Tab-separated table of C-alpha atoms in Angstrom:
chain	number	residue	atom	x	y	z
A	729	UNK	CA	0.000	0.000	0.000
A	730	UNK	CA	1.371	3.335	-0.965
A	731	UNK	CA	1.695	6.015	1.970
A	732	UNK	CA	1.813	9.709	1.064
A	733	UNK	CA	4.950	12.188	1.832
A	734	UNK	CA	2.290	13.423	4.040
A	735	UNK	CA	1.342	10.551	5.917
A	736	UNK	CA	5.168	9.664	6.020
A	737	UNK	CA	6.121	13.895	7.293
A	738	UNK	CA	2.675	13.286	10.259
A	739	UNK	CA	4.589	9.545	11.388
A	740	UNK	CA	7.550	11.348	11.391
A	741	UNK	CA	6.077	13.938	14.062
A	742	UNK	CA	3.950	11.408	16.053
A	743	UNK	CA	6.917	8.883	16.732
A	744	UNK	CA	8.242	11.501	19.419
A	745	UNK	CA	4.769	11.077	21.140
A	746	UNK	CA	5.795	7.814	21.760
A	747	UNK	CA	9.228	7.914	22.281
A	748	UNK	CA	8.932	10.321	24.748
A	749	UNK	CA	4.952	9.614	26.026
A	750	UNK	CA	6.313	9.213	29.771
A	751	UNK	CA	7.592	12.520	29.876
A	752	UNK	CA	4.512	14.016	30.255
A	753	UNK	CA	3.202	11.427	33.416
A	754	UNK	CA	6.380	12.150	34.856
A	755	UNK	CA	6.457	16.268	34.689
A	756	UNK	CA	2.573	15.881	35.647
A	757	UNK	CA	3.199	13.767	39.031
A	758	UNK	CA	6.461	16.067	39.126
A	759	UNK	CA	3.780	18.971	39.903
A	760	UNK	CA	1.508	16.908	42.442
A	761	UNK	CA	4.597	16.004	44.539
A	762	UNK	CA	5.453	19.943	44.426
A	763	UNK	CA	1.814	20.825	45.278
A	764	UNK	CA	1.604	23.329	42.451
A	765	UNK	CA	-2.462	22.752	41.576
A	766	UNK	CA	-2.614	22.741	45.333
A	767	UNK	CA	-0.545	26.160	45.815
A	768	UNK	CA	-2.600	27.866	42.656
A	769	UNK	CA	-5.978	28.278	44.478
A	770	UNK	CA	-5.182	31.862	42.892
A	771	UNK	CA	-3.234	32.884	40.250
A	772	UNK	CA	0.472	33.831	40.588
A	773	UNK	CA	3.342	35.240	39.076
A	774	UNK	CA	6.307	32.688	39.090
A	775	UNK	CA	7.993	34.698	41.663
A	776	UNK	CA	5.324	34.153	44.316
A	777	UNK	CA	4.897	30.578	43.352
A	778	UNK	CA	8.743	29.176	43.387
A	779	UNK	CA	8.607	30.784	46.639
A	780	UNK	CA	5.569	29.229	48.180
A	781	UNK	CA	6.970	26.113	46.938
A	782	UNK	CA	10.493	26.502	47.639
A	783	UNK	CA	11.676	25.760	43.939
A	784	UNK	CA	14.051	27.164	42.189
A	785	UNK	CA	12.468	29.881	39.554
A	786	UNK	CA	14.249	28.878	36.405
A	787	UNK	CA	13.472	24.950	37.149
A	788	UNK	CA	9.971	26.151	37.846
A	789	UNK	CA	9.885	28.090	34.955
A	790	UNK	CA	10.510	25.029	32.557
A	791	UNK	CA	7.944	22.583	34.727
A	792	UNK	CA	5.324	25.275	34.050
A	793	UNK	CA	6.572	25.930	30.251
A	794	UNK	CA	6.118	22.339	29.964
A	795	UNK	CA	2.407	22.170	31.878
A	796	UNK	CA	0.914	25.111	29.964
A	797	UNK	CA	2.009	23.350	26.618
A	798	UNK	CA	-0.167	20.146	27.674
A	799	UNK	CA	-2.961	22.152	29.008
A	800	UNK	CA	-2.250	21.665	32.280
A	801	UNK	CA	-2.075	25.209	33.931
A	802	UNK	CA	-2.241	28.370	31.660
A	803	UNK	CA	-0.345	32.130	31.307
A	804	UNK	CA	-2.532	35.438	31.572
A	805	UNK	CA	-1.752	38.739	31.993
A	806	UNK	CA	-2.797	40.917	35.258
A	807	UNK	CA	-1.226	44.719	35.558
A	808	UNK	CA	-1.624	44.848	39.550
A	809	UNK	CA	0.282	47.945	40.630
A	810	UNK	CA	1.671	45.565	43.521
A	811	UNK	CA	3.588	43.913	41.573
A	812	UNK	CA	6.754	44.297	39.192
A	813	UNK	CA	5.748	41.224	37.471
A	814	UNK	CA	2.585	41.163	34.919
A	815	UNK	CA	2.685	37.113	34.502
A	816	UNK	CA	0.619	34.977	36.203
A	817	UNK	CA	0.280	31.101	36.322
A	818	UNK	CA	-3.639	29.767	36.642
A	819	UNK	CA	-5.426	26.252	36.965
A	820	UNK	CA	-7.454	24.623	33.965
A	821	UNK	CA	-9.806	22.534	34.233
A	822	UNK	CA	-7.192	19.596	34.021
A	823	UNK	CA	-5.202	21.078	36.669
A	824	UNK	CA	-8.016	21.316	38.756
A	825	UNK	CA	-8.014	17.232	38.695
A	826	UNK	CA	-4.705	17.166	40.050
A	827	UNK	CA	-5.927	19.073	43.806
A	828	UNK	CA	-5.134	16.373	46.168
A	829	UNK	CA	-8.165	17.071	48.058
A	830	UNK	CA	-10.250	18.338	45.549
A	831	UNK	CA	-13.665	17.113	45.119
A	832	UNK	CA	-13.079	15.485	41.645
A	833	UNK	CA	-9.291	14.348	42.006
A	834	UNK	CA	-7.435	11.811	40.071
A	835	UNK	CA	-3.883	12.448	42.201
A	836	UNK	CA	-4.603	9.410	43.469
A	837	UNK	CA	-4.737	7.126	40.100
A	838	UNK	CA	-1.721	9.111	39.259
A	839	UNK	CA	0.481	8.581	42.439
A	840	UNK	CA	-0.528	4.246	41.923
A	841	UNK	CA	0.462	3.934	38.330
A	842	UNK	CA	3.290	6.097	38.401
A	843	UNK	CA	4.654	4.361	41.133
A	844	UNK	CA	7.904	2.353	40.365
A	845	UNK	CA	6.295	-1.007	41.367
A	846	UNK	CA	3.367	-0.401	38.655
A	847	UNK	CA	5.993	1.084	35.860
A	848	UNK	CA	8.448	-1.813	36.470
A	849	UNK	CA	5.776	-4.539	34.773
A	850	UNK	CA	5.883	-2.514	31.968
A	851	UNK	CA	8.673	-3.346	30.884
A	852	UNK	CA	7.784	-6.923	30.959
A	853	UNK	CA	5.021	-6.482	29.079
A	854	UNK	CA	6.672	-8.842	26.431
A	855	UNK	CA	6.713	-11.710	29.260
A	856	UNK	CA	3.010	-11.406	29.477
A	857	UNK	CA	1.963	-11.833	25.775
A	858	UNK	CA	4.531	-14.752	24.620
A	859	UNK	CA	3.175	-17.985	24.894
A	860	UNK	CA	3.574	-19.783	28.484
A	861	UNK	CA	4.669	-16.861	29.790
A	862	UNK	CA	4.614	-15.117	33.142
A	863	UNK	CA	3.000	-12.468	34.727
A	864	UNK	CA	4.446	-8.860	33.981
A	865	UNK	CA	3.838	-8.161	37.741
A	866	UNK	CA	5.715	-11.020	39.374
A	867	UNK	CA	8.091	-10.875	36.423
A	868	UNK	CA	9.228	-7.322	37.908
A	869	UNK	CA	8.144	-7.413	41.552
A	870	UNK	CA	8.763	-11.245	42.549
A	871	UNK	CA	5.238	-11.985	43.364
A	872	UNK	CA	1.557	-11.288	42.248
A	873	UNK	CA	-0.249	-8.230	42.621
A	874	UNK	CA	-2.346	-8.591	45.573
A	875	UNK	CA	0.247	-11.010	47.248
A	876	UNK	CA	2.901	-7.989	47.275
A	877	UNK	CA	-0.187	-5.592	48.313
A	878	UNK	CA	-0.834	-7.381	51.472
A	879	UNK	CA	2.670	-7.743	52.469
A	880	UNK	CA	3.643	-3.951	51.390
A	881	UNK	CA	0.868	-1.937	53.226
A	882	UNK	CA	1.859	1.258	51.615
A	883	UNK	CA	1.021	-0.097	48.154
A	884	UNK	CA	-1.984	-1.612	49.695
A	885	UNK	CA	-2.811	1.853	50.711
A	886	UNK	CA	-2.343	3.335	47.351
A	887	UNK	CA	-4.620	0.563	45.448
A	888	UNK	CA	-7.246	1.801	48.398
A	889	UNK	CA	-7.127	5.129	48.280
A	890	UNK	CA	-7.435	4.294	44.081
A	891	UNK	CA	-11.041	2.180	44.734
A	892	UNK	CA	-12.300	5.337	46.429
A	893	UNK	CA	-11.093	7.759	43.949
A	894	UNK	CA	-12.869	5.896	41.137
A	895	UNK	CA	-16.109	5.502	43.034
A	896	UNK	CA	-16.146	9.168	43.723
A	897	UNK	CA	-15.675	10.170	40.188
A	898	UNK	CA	-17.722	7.170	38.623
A	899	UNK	CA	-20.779	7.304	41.074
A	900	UNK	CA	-22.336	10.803	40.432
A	901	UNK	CA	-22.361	9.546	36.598
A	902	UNK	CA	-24.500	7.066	37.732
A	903	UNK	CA	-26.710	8.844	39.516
A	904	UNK	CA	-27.029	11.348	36.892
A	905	UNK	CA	-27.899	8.488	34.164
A	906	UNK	CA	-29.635	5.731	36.563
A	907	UNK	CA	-31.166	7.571	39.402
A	908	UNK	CA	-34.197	5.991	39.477
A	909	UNK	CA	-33.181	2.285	39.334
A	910	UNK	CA	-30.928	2.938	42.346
A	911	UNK	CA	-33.809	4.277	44.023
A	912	UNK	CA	-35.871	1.446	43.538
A	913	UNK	CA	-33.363	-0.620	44.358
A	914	UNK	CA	-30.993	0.736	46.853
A	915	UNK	CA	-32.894	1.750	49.899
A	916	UNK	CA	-30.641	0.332	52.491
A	917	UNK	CA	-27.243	-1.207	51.376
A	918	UNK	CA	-24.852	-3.556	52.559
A	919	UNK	CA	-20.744	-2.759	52.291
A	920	UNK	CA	-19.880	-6.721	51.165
A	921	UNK	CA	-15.920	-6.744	51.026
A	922	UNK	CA	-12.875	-8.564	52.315
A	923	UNK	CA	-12.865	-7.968	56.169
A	924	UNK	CA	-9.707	-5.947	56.314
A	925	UNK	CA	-11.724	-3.680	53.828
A	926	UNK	CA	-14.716	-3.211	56.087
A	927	UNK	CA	-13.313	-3.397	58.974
A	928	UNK	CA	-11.894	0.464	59.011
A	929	UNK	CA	-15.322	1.640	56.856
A	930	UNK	CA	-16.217	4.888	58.166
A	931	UNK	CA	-19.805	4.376	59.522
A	932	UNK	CA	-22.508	5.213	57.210
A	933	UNK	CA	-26.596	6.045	58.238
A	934	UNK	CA	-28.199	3.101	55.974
A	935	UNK	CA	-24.877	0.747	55.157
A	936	UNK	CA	-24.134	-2.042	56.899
A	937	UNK	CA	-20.363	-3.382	56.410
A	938	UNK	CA	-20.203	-7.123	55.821
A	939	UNK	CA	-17.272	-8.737	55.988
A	940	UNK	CA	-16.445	-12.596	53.512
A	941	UNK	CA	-15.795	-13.439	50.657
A	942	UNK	CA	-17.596	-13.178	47.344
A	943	UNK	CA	-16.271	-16.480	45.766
A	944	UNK	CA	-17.911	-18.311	48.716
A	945	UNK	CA	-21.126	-16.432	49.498
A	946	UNK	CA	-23.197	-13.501	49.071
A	947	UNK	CA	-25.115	-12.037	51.305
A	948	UNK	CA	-28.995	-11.813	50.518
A	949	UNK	CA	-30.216	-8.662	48.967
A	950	UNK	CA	-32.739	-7.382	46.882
A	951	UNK	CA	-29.969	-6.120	44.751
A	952	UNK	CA	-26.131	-6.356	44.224
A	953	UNK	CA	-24.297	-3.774	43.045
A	954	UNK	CA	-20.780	-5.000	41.659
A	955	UNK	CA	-18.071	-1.962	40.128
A	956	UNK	CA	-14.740	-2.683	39.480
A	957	UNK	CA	-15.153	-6.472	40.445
A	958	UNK	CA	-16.024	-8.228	37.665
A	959	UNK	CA	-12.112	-8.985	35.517
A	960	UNK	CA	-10.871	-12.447	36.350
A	961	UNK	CA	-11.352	-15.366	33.561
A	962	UNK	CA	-14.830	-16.204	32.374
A	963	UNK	CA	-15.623	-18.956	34.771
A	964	UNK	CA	-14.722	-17.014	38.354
A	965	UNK	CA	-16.792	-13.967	37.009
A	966	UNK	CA	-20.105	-16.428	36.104
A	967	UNK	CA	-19.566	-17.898	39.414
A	968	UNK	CA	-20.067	-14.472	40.811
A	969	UNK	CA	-23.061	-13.340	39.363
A	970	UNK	CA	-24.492	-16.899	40.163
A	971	UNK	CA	-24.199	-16.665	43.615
A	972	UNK	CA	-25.584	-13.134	43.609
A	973	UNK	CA	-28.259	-14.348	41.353
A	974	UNK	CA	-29.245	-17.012	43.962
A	975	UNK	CA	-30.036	-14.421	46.659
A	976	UNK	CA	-31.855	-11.918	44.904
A	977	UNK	CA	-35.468	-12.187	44.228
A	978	UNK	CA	-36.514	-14.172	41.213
A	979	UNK	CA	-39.152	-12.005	39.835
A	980	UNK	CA	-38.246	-9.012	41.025
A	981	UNK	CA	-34.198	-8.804	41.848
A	982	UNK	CA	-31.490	-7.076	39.975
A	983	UNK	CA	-27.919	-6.880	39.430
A	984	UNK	CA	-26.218	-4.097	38.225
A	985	UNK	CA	-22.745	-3.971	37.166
A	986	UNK	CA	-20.314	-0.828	36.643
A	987	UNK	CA	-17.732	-1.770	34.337
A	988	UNK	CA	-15.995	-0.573	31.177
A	989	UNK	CA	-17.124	-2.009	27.434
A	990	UNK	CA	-14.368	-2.262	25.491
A	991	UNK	CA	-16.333	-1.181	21.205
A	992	UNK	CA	-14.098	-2.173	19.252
A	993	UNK	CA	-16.044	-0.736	16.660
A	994	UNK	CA	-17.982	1.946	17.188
A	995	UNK	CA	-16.229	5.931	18.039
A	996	UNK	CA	-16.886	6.261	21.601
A	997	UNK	CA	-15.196	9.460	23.405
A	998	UNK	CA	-13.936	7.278	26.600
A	999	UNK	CA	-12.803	4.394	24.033
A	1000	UNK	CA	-8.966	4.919	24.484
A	1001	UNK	CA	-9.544	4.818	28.331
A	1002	UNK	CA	-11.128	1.729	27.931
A	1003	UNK	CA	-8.270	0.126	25.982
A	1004	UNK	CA	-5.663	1.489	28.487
A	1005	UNK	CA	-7.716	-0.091	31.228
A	1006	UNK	CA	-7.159	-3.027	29.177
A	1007	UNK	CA	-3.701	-2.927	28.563
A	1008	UNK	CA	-2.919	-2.068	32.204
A	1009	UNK	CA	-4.941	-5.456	33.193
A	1010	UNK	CA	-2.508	-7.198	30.903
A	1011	UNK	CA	0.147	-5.754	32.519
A	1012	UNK	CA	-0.464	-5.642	36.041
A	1013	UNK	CA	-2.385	-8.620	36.514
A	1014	UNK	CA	-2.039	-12.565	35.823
A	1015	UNK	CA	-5.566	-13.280	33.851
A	1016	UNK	CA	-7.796	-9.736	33.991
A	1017	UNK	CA	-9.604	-8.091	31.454
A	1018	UNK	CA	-11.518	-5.838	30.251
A	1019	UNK	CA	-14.589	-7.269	27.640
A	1020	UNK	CA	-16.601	-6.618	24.583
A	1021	UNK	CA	-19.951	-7.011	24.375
A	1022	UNK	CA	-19.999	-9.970	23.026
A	1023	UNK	CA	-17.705	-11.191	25.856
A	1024	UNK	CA	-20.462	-10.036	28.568
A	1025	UNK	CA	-23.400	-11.448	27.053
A	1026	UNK	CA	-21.219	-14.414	27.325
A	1027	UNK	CA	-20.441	-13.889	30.924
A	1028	UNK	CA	-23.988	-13.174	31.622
A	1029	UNK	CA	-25.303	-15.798	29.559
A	1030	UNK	CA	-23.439	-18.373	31.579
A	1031	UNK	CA	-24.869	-17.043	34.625
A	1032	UNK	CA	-28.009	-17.196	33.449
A	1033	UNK	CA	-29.265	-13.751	33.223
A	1034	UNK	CA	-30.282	-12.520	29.874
């Protein structure tokens, strides 16, 4: 197939996107550890923010160069007759993301994956996709995911603090889009996870915390509510849904599941988030996935559900 001089000039261009791709994860986590998005509740000239921060201006100067380029922060002008500088840095919308404490914040996903333990499998990823071969996890880090979580509690503490994260940013979606399901549904809840997980719950009017294990039982509900849960191989995930199917009400139980669907071919606006998802499965994990449609019909199929 022939290729254009310019298709062949726009390659050219995008190969430094992935050469250098990390840079930007790195410079981005670069200005959460600093506490820049924190520091720029208001906007400042570089002056006042190298000094709130303690950074050197000309470094600073480059990190924010950098930042303003991806869309991170941005440059406007203010005359204040305060000041001998007419510069100022501000948050975007992105930045605003990046707030440690802010209501929306995604420092959290950041400060897991850009961890050294979660880069190191990358480079493993190889391991992972030849035939017979290992994990890209234990390949890097000696032992399996959740194995090295429980015996590293800081890690363990970073995967946490990522589970809350995502239910803080996924959960108002769904009560935008599903509202009235959940209401019907979702009266009075019960908090069914591991009991090291519920066992330092905060305590919630209307949630009970309930302590097992899912591959074993489920406690009886008129609804389950699974996010984030449903990855392992085919048969674990229909054995799942089977036991919550057994304790819901036949006529008039549901179960509702929060997960990503990977189209492969329609143009969805999320769909590159769903394949990363999917590639950092591969990566981090022995046998998790994210699926097609086609691959949860199957899943639910096999539960029974229709």
């Amino acid at each position: 197939m022939e290729v254009s001089k310019m298709e062949e000039g726009q390659a050219q261009i995008d190969i430094w996107n992935y050469v250098f791709g990390f840079t930007s994860m790195a410079v981005v986590k670069c200005a959460v550890d600093l506490g820049i998005p924190d520091v720029l509740e208001n906007p400042m000239t570089l002056s006042e923010l190298s000094s709130a921060l303690g950074c050197s201006p000309s470094a600073l100067y480059r990190i924010m160069r950098f930042l303003i380029h991806r869309g991170i922060f941005k440059k406007m002008t203010i005359d204040r007759t305060d000041q001998l500088e007419s510069i100022f840095y501000a948050r975007m919308p992105l930045s605003r993301l990046l707030v440690r404490n802010g209501a929306n914040s995604m420092t959290d996903i950041l400060l897991l994956e850009s961890s050294l333990v979660m880069l190191a499998p990358w480079h493993r990823l190889s391991a992972r996709a030849l035939e017979n071969g290992t994990s890209s996890f234990q390949a890097a880090n000696g032992e399996e995911l959740w194995h090295y979580a429980v015996e590293n509690s800081a890690h363990c503490k970073l995967i946490d603090n990522v589970l809350a994260c995502m239910a803080r940013t996924t959960v108002p979606a769904i009560l935008d889009n599903h509202l009235e399901i959940l209401k019907e549904s979702l009266l009075w809840g019960i908090n069914f996870d591991l009991p090291h997980v519920v066992s330092v719950c905060p305590h919630y009017d209307g949630v009970e915390h309930v302590g097992g294990n899912m591959f074993v039982c489920v406690p009886r509900a008129d609804a389950a509510f699974l996010m984030q849960v449903l990855h392992d191989h085919d048969e674990k995930c229909i054995d799942i849904l089977k036991k919550c199917k057994e304790v819901i009400p036949t006529d008039t139980g549901k179960v509702i599941i929060m997960e990503a669907v990977v189209d492969e071919e329609e143009v969805d606006k999320y769909k590159h988030v769903h394949l990363y998802l999917d590639m950092i499965m591969m990566a981090h994990t022995e046998i998790r996935k994210e699926r097609t449609r086609k691959e949860w019909e199957y899943v639910l199929n096999g539960a029974g559900f229709n």
